[in-house]
PDB file of C-alpha atoms in Angstrom:
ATOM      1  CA  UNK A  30     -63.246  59.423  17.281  1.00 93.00           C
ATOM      2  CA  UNK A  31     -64.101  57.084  14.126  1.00 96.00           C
ATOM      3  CA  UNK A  32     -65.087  53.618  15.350  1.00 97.00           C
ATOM      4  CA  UNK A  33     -63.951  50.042  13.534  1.00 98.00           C
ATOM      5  CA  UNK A  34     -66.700  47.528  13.852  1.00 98.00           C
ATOM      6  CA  UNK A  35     -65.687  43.881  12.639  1.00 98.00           C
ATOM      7  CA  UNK A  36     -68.383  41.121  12.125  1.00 97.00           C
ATOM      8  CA  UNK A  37     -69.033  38.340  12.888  1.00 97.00           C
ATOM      9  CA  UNK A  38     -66.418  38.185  16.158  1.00 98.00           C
ATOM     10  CA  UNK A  39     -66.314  34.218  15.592  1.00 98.00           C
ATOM     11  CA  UNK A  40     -67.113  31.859  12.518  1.00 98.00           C
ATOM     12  CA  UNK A  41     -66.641  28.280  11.879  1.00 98.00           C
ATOM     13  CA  UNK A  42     -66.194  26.998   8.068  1.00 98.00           C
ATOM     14  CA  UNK A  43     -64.852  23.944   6.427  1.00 98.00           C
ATOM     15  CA  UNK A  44     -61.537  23.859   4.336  1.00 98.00           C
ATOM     16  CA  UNK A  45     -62.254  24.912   1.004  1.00 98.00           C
ATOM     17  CA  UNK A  46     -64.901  27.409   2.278  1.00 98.00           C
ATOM     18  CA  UNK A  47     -64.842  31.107   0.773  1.00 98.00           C
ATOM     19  CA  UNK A  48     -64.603  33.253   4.203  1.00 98.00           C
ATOM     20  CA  UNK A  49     -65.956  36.754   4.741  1.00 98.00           C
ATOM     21  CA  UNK A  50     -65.020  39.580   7.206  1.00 98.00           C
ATOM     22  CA  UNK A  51     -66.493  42.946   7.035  1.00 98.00           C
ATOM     23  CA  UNK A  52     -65.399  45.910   9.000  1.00 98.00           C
ATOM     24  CA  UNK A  53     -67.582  48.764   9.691  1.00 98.00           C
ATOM     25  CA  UNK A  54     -66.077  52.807  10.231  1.00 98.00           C
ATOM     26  CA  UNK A  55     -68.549  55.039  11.938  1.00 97.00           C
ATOM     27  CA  UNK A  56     -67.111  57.543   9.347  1.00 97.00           C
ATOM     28  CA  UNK A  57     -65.360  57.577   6.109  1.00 97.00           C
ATOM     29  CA  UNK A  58     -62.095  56.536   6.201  1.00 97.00           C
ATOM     30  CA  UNK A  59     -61.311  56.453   2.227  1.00 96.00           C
ATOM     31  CA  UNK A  60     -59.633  53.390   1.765  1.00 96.00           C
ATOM     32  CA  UNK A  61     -57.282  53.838   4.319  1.00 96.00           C
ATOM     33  CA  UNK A  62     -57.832  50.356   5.999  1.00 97.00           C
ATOM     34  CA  UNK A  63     -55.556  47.832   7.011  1.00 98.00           C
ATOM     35  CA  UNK A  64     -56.192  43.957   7.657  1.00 98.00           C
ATOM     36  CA  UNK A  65     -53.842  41.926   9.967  1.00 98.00           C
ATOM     37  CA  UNK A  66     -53.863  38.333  10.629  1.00 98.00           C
ATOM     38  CA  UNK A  67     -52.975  37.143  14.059  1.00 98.00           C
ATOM     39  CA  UNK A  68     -51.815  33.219  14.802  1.00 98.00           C
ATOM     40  CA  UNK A  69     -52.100  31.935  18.261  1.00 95.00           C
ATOM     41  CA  UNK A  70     -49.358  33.390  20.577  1.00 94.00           C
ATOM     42  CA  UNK A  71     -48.249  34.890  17.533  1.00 97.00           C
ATOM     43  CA  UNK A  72     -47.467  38.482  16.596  1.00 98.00           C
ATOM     44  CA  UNK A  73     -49.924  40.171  14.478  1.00 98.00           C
ATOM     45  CA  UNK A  74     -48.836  39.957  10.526  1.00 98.00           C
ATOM     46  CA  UNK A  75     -50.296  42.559   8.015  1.00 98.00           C
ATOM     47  CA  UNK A  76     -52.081  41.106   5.370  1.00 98.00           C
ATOM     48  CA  UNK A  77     -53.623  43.994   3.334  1.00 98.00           C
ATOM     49  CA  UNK A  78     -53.355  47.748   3.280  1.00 97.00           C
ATOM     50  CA  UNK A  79     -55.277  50.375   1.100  1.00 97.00           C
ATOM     51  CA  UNK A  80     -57.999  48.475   1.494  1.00 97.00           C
ATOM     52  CA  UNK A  81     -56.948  46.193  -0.889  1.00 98.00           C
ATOM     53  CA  UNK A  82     -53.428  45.704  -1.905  1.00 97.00           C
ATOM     54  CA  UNK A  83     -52.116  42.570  -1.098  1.00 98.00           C
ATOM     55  CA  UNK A  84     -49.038  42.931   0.942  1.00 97.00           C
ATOM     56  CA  UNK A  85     -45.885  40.786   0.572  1.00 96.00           C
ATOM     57  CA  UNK A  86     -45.409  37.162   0.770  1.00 97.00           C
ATOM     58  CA  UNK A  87     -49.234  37.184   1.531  1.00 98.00           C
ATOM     59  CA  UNK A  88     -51.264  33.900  -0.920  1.00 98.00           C
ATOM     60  CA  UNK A  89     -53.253  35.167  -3.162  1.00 97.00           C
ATOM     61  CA  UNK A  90     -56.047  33.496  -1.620  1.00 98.00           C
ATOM     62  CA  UNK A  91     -56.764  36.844   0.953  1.00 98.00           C
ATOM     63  CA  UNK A  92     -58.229  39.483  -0.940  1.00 98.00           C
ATOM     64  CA  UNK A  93     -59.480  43.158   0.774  1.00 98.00           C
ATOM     65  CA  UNK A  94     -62.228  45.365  -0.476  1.00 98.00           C
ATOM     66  CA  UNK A  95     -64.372  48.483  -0.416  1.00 98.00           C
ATOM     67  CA  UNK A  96     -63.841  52.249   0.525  1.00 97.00           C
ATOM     68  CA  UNK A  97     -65.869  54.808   2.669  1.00 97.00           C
ATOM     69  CA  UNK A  98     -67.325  53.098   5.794  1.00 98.00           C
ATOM     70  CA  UNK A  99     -67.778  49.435   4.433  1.00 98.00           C
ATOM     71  CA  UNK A 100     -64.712  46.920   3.512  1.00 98.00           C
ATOM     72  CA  UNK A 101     -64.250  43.189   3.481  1.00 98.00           C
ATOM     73  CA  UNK A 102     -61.629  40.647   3.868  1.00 98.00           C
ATOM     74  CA  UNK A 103     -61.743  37.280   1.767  1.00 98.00           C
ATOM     75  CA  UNK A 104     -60.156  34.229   1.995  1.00 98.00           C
ATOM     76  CA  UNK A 105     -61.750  32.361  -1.260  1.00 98.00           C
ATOM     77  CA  UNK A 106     -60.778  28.830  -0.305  1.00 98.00           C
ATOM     78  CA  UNK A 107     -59.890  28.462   3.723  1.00 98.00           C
ATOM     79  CA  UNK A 108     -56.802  26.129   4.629  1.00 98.00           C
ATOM     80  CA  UNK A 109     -56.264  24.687   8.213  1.00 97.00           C
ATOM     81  CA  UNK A 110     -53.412  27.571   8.133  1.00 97.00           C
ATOM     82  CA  UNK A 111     -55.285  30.509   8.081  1.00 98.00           C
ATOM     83  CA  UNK A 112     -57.166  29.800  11.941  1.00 98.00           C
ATOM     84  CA  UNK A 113     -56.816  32.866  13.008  1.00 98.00           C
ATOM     85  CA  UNK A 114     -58.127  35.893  14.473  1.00 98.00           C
ATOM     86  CA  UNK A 115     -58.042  38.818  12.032  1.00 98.00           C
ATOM     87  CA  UNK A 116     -58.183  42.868  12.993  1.00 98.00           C
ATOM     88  CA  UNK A 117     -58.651  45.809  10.268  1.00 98.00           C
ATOM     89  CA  UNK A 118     -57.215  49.057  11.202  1.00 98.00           C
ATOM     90  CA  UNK A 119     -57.745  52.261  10.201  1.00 97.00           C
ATOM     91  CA  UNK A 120     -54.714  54.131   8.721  1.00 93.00           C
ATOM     92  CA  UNK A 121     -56.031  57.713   7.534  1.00 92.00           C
ATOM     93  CA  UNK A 122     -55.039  59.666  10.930  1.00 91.00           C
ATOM     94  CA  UNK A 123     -54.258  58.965  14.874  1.00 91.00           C
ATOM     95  CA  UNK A 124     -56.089  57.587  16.345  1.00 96.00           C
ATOM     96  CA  UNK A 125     -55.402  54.383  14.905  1.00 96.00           C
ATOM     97  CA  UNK A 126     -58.251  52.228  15.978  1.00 97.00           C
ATOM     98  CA  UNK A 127     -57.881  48.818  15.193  1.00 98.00           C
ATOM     99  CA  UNK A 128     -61.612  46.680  14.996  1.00 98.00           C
ATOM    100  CA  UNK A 129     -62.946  43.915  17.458  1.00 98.00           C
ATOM    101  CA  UNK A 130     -61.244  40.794  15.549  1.00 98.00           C
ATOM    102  CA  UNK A 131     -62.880  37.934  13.877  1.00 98.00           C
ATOM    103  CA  UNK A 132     -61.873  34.549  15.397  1.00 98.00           C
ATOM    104  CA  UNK A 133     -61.566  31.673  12.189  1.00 98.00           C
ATOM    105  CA  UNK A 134     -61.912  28.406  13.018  1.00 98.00           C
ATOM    106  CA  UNK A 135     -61.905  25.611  11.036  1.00 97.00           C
ATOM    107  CA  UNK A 136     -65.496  23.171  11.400  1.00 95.00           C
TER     108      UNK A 136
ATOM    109  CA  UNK B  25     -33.702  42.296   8.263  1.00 96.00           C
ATOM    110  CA  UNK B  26     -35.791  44.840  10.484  1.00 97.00           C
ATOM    111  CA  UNK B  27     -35.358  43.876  14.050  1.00 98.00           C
ATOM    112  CA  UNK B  28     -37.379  45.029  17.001  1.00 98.00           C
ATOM    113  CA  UNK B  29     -36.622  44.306  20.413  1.00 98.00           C
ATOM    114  CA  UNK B  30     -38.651  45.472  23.262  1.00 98.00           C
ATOM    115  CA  UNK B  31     -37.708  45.325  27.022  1.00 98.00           C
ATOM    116  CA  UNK B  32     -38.388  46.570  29.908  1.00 98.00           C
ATOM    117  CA  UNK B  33     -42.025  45.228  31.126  1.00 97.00           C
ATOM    118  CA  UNK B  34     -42.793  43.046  34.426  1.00 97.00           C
ATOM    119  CA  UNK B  35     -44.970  43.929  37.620  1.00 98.00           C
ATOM    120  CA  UNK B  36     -45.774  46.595  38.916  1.00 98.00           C
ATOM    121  CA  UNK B  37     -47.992  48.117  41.829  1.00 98.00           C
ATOM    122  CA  UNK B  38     -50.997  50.577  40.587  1.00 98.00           C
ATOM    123  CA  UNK B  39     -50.133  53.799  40.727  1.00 98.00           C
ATOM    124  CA  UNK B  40     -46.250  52.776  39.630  1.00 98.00           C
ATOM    125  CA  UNK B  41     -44.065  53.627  36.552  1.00 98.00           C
ATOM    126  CA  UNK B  42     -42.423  52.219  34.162  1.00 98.00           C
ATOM    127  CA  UNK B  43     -40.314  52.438  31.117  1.00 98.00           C
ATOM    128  CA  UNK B  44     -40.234  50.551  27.952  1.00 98.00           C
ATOM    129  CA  UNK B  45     -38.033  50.498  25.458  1.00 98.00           C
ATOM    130  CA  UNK B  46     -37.544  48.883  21.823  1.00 98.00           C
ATOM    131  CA  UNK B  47     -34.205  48.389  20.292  1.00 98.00           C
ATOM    132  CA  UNK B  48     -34.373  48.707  16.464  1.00 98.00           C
ATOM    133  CA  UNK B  49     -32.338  47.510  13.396  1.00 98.00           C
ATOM    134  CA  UNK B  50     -32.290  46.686   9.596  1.00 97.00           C
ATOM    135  CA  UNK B  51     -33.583  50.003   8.780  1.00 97.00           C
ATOM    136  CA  UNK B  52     -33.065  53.358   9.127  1.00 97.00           C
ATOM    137  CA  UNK B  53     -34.932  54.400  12.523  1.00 97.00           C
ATOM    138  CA  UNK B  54     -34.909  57.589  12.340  1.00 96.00           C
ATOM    139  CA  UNK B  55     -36.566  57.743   8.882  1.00 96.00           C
ATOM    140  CA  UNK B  56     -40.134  56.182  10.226  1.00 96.00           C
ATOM    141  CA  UNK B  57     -42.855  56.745  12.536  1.00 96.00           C
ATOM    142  CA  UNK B  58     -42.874  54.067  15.523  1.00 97.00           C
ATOM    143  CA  UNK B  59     -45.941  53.022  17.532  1.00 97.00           C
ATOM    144  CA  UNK B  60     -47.138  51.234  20.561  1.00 98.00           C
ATOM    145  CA  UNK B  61     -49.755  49.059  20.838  1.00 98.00           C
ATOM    146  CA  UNK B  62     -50.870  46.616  23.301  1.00 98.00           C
ATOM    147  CA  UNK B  63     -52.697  43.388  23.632  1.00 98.00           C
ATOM    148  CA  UNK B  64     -54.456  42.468  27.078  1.00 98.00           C
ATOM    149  CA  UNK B  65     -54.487  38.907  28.277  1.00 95.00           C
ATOM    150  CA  UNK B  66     -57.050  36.604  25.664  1.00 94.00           C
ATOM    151  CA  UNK B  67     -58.327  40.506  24.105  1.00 97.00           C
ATOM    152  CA  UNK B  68     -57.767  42.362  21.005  1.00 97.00           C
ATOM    153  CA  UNK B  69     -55.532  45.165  19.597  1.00 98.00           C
ATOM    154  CA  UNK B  70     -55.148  48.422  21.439  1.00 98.00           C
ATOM    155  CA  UNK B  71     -53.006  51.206  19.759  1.00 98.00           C
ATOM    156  CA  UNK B  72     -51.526  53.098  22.475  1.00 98.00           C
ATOM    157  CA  UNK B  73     -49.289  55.950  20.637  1.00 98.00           C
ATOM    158  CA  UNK B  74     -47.146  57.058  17.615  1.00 97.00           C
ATOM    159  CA  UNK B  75     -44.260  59.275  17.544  1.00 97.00           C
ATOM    160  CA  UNK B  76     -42.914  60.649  13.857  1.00 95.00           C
ATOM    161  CA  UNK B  77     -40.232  61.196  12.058  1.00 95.00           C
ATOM    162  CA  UNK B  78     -39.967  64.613  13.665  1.00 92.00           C
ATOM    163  CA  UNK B  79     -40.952  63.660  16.782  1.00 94.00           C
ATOM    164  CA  UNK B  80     -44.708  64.574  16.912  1.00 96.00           C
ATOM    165  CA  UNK B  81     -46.632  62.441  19.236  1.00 97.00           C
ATOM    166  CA  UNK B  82     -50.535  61.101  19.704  1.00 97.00           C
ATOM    167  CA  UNK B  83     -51.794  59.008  22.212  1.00 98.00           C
ATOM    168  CA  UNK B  84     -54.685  56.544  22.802  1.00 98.00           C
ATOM    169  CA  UNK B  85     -57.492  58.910  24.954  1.00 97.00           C
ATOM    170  CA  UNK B  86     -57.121  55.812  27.711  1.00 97.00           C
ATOM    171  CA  UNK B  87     -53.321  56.754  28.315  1.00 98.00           C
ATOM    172  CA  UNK B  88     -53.690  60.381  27.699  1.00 98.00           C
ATOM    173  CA  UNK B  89     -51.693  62.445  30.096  1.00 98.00           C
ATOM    174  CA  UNK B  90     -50.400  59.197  31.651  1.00 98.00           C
ATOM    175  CA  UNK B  91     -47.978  57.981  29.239  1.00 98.00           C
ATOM    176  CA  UNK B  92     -45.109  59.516  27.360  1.00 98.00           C
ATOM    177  CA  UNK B  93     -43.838  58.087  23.788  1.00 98.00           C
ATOM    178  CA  UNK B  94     -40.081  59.383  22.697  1.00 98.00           C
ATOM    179  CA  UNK B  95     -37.392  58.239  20.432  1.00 98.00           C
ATOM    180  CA  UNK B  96     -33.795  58.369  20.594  1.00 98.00           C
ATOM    181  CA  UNK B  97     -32.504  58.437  16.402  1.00 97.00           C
ATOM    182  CA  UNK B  98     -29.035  57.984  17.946  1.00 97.00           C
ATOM    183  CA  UNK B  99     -29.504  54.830  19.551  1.00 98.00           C
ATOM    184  CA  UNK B 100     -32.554  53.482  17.167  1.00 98.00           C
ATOM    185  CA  UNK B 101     -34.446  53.073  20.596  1.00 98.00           C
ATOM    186  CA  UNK B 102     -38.235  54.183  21.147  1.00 98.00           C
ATOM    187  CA  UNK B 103     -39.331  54.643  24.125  1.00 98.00           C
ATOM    188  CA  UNK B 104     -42.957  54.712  26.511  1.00 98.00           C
ATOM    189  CA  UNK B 105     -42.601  55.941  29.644  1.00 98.00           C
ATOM    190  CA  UNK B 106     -45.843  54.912  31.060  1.00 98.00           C
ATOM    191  CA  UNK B 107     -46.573  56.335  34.987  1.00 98.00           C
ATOM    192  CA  UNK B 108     -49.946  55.931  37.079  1.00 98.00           C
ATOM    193  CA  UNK B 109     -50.464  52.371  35.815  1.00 98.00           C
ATOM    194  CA  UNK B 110     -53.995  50.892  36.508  1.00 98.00           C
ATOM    195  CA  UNK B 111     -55.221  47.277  36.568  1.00 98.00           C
ATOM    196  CA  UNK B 112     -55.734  47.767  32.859  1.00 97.00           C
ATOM    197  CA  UNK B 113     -52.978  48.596  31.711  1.00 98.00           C
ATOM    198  CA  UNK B 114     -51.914  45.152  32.421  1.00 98.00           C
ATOM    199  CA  UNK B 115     -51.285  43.901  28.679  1.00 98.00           C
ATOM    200  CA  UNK B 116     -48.517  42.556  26.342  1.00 98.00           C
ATOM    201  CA  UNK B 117     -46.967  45.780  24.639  1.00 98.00           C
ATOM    202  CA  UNK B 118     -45.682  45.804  21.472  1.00 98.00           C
ATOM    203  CA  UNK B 119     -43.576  48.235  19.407  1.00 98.00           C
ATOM    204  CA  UNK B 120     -44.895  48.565  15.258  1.00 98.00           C
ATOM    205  CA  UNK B 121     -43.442  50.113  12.979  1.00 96.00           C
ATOM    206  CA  UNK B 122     -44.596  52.536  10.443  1.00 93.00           C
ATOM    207  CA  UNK B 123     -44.800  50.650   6.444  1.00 90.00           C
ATOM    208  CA  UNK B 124     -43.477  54.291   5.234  1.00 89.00           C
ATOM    209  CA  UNK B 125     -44.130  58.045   5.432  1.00 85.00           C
ATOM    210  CA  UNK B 126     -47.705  58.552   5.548  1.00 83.00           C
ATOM    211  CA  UNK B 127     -48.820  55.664   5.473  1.00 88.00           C
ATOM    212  CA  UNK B 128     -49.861  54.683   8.929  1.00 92.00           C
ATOM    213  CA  UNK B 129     -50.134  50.630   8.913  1.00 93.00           C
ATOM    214  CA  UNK B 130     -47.706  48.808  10.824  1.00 97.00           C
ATOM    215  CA  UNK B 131     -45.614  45.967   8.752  1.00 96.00           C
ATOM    216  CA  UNK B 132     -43.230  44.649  11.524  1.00 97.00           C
ATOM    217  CA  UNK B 133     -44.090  44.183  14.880  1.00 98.00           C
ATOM    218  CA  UNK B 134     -41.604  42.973  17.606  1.00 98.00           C
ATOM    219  CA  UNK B 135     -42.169  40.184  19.780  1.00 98.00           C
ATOM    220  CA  UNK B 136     -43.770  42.140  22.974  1.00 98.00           C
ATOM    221  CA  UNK B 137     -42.909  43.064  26.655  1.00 98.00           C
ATOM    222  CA  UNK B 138     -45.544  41.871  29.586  1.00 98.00           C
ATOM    223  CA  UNK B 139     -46.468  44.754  31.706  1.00 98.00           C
ATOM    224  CA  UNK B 140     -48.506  43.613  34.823  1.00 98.00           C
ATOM    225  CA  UNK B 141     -50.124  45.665  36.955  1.00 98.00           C
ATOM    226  CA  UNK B 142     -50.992  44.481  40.262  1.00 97.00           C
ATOM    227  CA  UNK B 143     -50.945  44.426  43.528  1.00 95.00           C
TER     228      UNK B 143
END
């Protein structure tokens, strides 16, 4: 089965800070990747699919990209609403292994 | 709006069963592919299963054999009949479903049902 590695688990920025996630697939996966954002005792929200289509209600401010085994989700300028932990998935065929998650904090 | 409503979870000795369920509305059920997928206590995302349109199923390889997804169109009610529960299974289980036909992302999630297994 096709592993989903996310990295870093945690990071710490400042608000206004342009924030990177990358998620690894141990194969290619096309761009059939998904990016969720998760609030504290919150359900899970999708933020991206395709890789990079925004979906939505989502602010422009998340962006998703890359294909084959390598992708990244952006948020250019981070705002106090965004702490969150966020989990790609991969959507091209069962089963449908979600990454790690990345824990945002704000500094 | 789309509406899902799971029920069912609470405590339960290893080696028990139980049955979940999650009530749908706002769209048409029958037209998408429904999931489970769990959360354990302060850990990540866990897929457990999908069932499709036509009622073809996959599982997780850690509930393999153990756990049964199903859907009833008539009642716009999925199912996971889960038996020989383990310690880790314990976990907040949510129902997902499907964006659209083939395209295997999950854009509304209901709220969760607490399974605990313990003794």
């Amino acid at each position: 089965d096709i592993q989903m590695t996310q990295s870093p688990s945690s990071l710490s920025a400042s608000v206004g800070d342009r924030v990177t996630i990358t998620c690894r697939a141990s194969q290619d996966i096309g761009n059939s990747l998904a990016w969720y954002q998760q609030k504290p005792g919150r359900v899970p929200k999708l933020l991206i699919y395709t890789a990079s289509t925004l979906h939505s209600g989502v602010p422009s401010r998340f962006s998703g990209s890359g294909s084959g085994t390598d992708f990244t989700l952006t948020i250019s300028s981070l705002q106090p609403e965004d702490v969150a932990t966020y989990y790609c998935q991969k959507s091209n065929s069962a089963p449908l292994t979600f990454g790690g998650g990345t824990k945002v904090e704000i500094k | 709006e789309v509406q899902l409503l799971e029920s069912g979870g609470g405590l339960v000795q290893p080696g028990g069963s139980l049955r979940l369920s999650c009530a749908a509305s706002g769209f048409t059920f029958s037209s998408y592919a429904m999931n489970w997928v769990r959360q354990s206590p302060g850990k990540g995302l866990e897929w457990v299963s999908s069932i499709g349109t036509g009622g073809t199923t996959y599982y997780a390889d850690s509930v393999k054999g153990r756990f049964t997804v199903s859907r009833d169109n008539s009642k716009n009610t999925l199912y996971l009949q889960m038996n020989s529960l383990r310690a880790e299974d314990t976990a907040l289980y949510y129902c997902a479903k499907h964006y659209r036909y083939g395209y295997r992302f999950f854009d509304y999630w209901g709220q969760g049902t607490l399974v605990t297994v313990s003794s």
